[in-house]
Short mmCIF file of C-alpha atoms in Angstrom, two decimals:
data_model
loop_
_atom_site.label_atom_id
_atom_site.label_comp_id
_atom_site.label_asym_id
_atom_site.label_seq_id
_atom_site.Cartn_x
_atom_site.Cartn_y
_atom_site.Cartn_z
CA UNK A 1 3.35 12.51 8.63
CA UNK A 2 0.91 9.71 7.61
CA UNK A 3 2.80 7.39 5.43
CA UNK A 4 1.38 4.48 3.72
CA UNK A 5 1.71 0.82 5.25
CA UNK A 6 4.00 -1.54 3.67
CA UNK A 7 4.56 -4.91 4.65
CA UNK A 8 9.10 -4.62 3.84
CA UNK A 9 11.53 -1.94 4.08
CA UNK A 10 11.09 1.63 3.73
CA UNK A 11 11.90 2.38 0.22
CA UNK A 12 13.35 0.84 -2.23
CA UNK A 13 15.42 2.69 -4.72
CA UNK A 14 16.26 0.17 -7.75
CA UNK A 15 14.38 1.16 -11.25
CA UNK A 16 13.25 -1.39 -13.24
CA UNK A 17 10.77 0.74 -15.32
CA UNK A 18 11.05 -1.29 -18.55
CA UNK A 19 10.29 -4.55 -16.80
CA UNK A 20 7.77 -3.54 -14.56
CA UNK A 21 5.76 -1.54 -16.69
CA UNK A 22 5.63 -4.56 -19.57
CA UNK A 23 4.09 -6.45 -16.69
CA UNK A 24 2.04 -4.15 -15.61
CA UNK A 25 0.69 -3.36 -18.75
CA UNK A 26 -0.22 -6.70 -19.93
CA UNK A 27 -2.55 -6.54 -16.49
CA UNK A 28 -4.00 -3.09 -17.69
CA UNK A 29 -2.85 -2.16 -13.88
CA UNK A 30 -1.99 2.06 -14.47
CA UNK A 31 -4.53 4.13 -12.81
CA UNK A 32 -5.21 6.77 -15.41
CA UNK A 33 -7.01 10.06 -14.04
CA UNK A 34 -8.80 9.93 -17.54
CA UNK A 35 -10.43 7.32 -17.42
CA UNK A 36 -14.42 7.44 -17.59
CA UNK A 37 -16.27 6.50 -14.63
CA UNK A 38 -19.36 3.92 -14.21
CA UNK A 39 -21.28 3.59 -11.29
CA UNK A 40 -19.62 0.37 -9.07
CA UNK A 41 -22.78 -2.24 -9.17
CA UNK A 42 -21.73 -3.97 -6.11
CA UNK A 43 -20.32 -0.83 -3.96
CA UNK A 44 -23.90 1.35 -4.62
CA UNK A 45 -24.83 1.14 -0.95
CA UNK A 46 -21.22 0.80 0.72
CA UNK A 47 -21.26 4.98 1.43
CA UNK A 48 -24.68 4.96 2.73
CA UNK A 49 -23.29 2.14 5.32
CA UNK A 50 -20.55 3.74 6.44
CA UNK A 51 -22.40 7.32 7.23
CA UNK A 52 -24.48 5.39 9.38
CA UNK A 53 -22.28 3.68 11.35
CA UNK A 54 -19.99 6.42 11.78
CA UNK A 55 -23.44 8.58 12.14
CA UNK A 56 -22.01 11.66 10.33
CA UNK A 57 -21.20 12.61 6.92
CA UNK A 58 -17.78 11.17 5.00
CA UNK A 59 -17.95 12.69 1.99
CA UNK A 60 -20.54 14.54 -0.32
CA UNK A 61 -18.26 15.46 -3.00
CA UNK A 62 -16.77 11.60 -4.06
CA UNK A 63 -18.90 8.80 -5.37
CA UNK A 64 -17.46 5.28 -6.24
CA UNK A 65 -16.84 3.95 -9.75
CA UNK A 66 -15.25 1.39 -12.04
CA UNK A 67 -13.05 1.78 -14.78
CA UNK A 68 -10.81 -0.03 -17.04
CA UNK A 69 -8.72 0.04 -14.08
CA UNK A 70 -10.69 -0.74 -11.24
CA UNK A 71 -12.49 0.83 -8.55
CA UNK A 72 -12.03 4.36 -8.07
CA UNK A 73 -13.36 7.48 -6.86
CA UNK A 74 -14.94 10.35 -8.84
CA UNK A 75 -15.82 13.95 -8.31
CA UNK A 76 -19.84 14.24 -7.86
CA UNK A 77 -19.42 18.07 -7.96
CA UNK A 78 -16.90 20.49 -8.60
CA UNK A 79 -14.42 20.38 -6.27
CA UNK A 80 -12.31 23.62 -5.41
CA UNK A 81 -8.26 22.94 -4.14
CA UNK A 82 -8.30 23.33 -0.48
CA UNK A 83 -11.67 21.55 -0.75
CA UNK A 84 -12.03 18.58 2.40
CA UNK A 85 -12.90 16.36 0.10
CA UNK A 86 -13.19 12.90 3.11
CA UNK A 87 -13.55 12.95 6.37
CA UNK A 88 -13.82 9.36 7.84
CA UNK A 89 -13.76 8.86 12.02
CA UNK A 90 -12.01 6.97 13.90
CA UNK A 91 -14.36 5.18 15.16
CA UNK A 92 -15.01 3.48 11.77
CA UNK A 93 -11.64 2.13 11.13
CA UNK A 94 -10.29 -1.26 11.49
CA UNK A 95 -7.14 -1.64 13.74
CA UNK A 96 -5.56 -4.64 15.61
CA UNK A 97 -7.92 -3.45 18.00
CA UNK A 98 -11.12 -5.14 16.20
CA UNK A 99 -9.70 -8.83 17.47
CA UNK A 100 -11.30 -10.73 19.85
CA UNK A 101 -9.61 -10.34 23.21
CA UNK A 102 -10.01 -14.68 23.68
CA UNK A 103 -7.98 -14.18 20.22
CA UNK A 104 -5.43 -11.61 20.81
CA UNK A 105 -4.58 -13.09 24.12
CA UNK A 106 -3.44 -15.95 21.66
CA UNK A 107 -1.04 -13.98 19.41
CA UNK A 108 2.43 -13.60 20.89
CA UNK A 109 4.39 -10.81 21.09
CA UNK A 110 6.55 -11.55 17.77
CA UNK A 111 3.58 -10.96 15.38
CA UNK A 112 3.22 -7.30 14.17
CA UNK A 113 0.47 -5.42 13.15
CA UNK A 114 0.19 -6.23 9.63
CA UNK A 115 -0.56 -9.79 10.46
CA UNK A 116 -3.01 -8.97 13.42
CA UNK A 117 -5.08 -7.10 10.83
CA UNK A 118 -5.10 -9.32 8.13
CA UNK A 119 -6.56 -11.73 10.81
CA UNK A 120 -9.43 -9.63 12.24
CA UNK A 121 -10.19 -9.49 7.82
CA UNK A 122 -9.91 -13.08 7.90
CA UNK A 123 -12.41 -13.73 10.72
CA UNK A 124 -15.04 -10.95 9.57
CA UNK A 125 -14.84 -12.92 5.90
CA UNK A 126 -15.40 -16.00 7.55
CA UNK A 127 -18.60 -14.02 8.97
CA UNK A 128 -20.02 -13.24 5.94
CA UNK A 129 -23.24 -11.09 5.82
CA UNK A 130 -23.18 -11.69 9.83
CA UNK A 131 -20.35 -9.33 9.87
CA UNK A 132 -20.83 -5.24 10.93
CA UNK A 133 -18.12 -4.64 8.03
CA UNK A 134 -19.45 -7.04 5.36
CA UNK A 135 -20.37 -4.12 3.29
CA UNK A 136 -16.54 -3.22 3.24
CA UNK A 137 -15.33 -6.57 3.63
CA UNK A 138 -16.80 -7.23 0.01
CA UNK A 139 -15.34 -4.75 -1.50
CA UNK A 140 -12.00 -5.73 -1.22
CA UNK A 141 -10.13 -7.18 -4.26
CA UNK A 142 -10.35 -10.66 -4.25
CA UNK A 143 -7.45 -13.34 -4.78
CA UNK A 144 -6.52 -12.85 -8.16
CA UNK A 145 -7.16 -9.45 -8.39
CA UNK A 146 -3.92 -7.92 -6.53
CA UNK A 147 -0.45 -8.45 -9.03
CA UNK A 148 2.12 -7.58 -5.83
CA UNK A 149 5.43 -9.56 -6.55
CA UNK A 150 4.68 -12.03 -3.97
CA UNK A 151 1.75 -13.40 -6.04
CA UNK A 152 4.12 -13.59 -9.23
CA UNK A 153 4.85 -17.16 -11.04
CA UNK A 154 8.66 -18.17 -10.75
CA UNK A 155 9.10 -17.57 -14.74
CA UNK A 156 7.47 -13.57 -13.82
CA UNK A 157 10.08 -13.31 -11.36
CA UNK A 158 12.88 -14.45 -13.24
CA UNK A 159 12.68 -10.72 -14.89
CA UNK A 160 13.44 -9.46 -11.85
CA UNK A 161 15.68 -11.63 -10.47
CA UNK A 162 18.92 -8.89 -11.26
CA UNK A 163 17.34 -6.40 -8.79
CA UNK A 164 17.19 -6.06 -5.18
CA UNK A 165 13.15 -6.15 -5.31
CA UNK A 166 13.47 -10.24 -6.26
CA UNK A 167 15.20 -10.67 -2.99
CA UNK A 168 12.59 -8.35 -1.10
CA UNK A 169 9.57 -10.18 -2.52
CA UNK A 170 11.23 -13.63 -0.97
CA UNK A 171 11.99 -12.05 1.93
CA UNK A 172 8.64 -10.89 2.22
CA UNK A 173 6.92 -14.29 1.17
CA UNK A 174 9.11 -15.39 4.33
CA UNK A 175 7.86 -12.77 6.74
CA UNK A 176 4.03 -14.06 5.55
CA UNK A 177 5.09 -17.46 6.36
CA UNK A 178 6.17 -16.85 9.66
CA UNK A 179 3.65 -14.76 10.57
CA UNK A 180 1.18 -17.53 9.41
CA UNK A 181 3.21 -20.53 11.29
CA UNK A 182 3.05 -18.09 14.44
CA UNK A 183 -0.73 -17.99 14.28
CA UNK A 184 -1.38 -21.25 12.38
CA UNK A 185 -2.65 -22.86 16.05
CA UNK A 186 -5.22 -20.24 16.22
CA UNK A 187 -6.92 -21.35 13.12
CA UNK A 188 -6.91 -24.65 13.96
CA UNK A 189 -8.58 -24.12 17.17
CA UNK A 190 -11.36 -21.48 16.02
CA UNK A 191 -12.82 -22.74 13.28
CA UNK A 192 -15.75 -21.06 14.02
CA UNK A 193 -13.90 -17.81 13.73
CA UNK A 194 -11.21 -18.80 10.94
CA UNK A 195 -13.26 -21.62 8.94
CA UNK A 196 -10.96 -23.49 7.15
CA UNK A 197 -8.62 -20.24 6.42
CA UNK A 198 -5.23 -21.32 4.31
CA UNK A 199 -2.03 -20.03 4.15
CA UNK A 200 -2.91 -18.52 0.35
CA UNK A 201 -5.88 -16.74 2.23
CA UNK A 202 -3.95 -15.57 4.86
CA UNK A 203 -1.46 -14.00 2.38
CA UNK A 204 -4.04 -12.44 0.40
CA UNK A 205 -5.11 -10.60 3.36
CA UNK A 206 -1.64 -9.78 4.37
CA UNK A 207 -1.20 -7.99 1.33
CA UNK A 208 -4.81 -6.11 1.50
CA UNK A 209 -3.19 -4.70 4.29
CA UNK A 210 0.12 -4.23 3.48
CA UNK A 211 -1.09 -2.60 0.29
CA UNK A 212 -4.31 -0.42 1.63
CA UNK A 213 -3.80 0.22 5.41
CA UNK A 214 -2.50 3.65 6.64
CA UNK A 215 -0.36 4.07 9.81
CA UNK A 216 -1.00 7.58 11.93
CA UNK A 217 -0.65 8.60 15.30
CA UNK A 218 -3.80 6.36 15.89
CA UNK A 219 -1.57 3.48 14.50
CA UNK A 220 -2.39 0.86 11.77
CA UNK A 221 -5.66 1.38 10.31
CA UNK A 222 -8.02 0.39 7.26
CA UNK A 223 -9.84 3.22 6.44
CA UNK A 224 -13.19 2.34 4.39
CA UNK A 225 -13.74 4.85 1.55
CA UNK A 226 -10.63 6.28 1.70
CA UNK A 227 -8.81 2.65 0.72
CA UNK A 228 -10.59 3.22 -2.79
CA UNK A 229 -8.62 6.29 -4.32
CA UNK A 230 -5.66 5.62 -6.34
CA UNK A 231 -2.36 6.97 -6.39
CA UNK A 232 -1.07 9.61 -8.56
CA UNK A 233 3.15 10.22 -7.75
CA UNK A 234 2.92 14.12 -8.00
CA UNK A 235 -0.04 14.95 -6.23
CA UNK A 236 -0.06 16.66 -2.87
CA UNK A 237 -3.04 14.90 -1.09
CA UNK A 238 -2.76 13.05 1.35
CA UNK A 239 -4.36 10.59 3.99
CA UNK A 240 -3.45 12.78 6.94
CA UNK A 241 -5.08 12.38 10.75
CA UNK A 242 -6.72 14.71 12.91
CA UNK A 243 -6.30 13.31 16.87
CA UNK A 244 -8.25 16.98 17.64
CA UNK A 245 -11.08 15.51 15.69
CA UNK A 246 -10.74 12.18 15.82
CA UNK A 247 -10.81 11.19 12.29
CA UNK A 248 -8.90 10.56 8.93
CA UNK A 249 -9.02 13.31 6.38
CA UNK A 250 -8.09 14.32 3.05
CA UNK A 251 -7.74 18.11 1.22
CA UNK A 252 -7.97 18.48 -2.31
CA UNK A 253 -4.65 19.52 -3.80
CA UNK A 254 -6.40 20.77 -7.04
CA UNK A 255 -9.26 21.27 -9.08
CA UNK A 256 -11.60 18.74 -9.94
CA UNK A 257 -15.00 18.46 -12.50
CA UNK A 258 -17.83 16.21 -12.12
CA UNK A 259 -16.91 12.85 -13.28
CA UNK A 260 -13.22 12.95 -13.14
CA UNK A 261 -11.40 10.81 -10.76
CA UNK A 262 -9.92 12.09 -7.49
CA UNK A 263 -6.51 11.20 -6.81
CA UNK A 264 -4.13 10.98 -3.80
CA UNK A 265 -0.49 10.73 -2.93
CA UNK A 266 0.56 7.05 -1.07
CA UNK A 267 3.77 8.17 -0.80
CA UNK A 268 7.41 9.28 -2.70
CA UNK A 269 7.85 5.66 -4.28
CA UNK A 270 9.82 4.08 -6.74
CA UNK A 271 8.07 1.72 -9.40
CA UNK A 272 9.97 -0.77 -7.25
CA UNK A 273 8.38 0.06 -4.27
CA UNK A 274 4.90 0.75 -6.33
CA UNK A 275 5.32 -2.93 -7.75
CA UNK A 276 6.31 -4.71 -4.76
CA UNK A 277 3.80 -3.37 -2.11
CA UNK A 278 1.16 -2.43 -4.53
CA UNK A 279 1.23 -3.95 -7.59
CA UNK A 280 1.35 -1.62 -9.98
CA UNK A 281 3.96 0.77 -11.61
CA UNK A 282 3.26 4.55 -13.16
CA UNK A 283 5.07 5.74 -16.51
CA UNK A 284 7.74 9.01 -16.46
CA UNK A 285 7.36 8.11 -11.91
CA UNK A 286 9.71 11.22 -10.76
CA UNK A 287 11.05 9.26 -7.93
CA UNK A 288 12.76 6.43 -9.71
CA UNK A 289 16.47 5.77 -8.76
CA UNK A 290 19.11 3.56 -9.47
CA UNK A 291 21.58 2.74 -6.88
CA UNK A 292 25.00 2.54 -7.72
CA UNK A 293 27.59 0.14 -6.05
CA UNK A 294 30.82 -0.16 -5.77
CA UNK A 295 33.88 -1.23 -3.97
CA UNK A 296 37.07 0.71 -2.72
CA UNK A 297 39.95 -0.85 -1.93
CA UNK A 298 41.11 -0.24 2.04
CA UNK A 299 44.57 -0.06 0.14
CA UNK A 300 43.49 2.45 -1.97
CA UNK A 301 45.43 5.54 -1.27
CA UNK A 302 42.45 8.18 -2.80
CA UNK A 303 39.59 5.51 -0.69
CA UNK A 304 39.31 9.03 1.55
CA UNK A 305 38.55 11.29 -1.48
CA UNK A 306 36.47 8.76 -3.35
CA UNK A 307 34.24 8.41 -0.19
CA UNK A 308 34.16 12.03 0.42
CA UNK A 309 33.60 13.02 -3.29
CA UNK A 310 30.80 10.40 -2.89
CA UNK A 311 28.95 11.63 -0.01
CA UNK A 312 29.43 15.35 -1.56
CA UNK A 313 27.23 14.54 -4.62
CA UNK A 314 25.44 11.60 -2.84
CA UNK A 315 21.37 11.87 -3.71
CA UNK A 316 19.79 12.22 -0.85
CA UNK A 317 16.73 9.98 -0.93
CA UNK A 318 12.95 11.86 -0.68
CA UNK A 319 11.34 12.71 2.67
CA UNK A 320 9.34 8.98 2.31
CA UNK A 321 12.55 7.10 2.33
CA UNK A 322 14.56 8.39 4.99
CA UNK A 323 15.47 5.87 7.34
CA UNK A 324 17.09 3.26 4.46
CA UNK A 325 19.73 1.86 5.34
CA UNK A 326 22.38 2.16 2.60
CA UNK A 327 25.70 1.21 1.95
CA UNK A 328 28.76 3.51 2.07
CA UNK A 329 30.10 2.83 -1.11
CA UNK A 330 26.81 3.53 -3.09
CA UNK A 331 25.26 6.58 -4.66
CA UNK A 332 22.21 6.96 -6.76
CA UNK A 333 20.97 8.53 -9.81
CA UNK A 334 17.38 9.78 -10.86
CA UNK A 335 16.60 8.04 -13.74
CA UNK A 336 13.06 10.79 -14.76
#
């Protein structure tokens, strides 16, 4: 199934609703399917674009709009559930693929994905209006604009320091770092393609990916238009791909009116996971959990029944965050 791309772990489990939402808040960072559209001044012509390169239609029930919480999408029409609501090709998405060969042939083995993309954005940026995705390029947030935990100040992660997501935003700052170092000669030989391109931008562009890019059967991918709906934990639609068709697509899970915003699933996530990859958190989110952990004894004589009792009643994480890794002496509780 089409999952969205993260740049850590799987899941992460650990609820910190209080703490996350007070920061959150204070950045006015909830997407709210209430809230009333205007027409985005500087994305007017960015669907236009796109239909002609991909020379076929992507969507004639969405248009793009601000709100108090950014850019979203909104219904243009009534749309029906069942409706296919996007359709964007294949041949209009950005993968590792977009780099230069003279510039992948650069980039050893031990870089992943993630950081290949956020390169080819780094080079088209550097491009400007010369770029063929300048029109998308410039719509991305800018640095600033994205609140993930790796862009926090040291008092901002203090809050968090008690949960397992303060060790997974340093770990992650690390990963950018290396990635970066790996890479760093590349820059300073190109600067034609890179221009003077700093660690800072090269982590702002590791977490445009990390936080927007979508990984299918086609493999990592920024898909234009689609990138611009916002999440909503208990809807059913998703990003899904069609290798039949060659394209990205998305089915309305419900009804929608003119004007209201459209909404998709990223995935099953935690506010954790929402905060850390993201940047944002959701009130009442359904799949928050806290993990439990413990230690038993090896002298224990009832360690055997404790661990069985435990795996009997053991919550088995959703169908997003299978593949965690967790301890054996651990459960977890739904805290919604």
């Amino acid at each position: 199934m089409p999952f969205r791309v993260r740049t850590a772990t799987a899941s992460r489990w650990w609820s910190l609703h209080t703490v996350f939402n007070t920061h959150c808040l204070c950045r006015n960072l909830y997407y709210s399917a209430l809230s009333k559209p205007q027409f985005s001044g500087n994305c007017d012509d960015f669907l236009q674009w796109l239909e002609r390169k991909a020379a076929c239609s992507i969507s004639s029930s969405l248009f793009i709009g601000n709100s108090s919480y950014g850019r979203s999408l909104f219904a243009s029409k009534i749309i029906q559930t069942g409706d296919c609501i996007l359709k964007v090709p294949y041949r209009v998405q950005i993968t590792a693929d977009n780099l230069l060969p003279e510039i992948r042939s650069l980039i050893g083995e031990e870089v992943g994905n993630i950081a290949k993309l956020a390169t080819v954005i780094l080079i088209e940026k550097k491009l400007g209006q010369g770029s063929e995705w300048y029109p998308y390029i410039s719509c991305l947030p800018q640095q600033g604009e994205l609140h993930n935990t790796v862009f926090w100040t040291e008092s901002e992660l203090e809050m968090i320091r008690p949960s397992s997501v303060y060790q997974e935003t340093i770990d992650q700052k690390s990963q950018i770092e290396k990635d970066f170092l790996a890479i760093k000669h590349i820059f300073e030989c190109s600067h034609q393609s890179f221009g003077d391109s700093t660690y800072k931008d090269f982590m702002h562009a590791c977490t445009l990916v990390g936080s927007r890019a979508w990984g299918s059967t086609n493999g990592l991918a920024l898909i234009p238009f689609a990138d611009f709906l916002n999440h909503d934990g208990v809807s059913e639609a998703i990003v899904m791909s069609d290798d039949d068709k060659q394209c990205s697509e998305i089915i309305a899970d419900r009804d929608y009116a003119p004007g209201e915003q459209v909404l998709i699933r990223y995935g099953k996530f935690s506010n954790a996971t929402l905060m850390l990859d993201f940047g944002f958190t959701i009130p009442y989110n359904i799949y928050d959990q806290v993990q439990i952990q413990f230690d038993i004894p090896k002298h224990d004589p009832l360690r055997d029944m404790k661990l069985e009792l435990l795996h009997q009643y053991f919550i088995p994480p959703p169908e997003d965050m299978k593949g965690l890794s967790h301890p054996v002496n651990s459960f977890s509780i739904k805290t919604s």
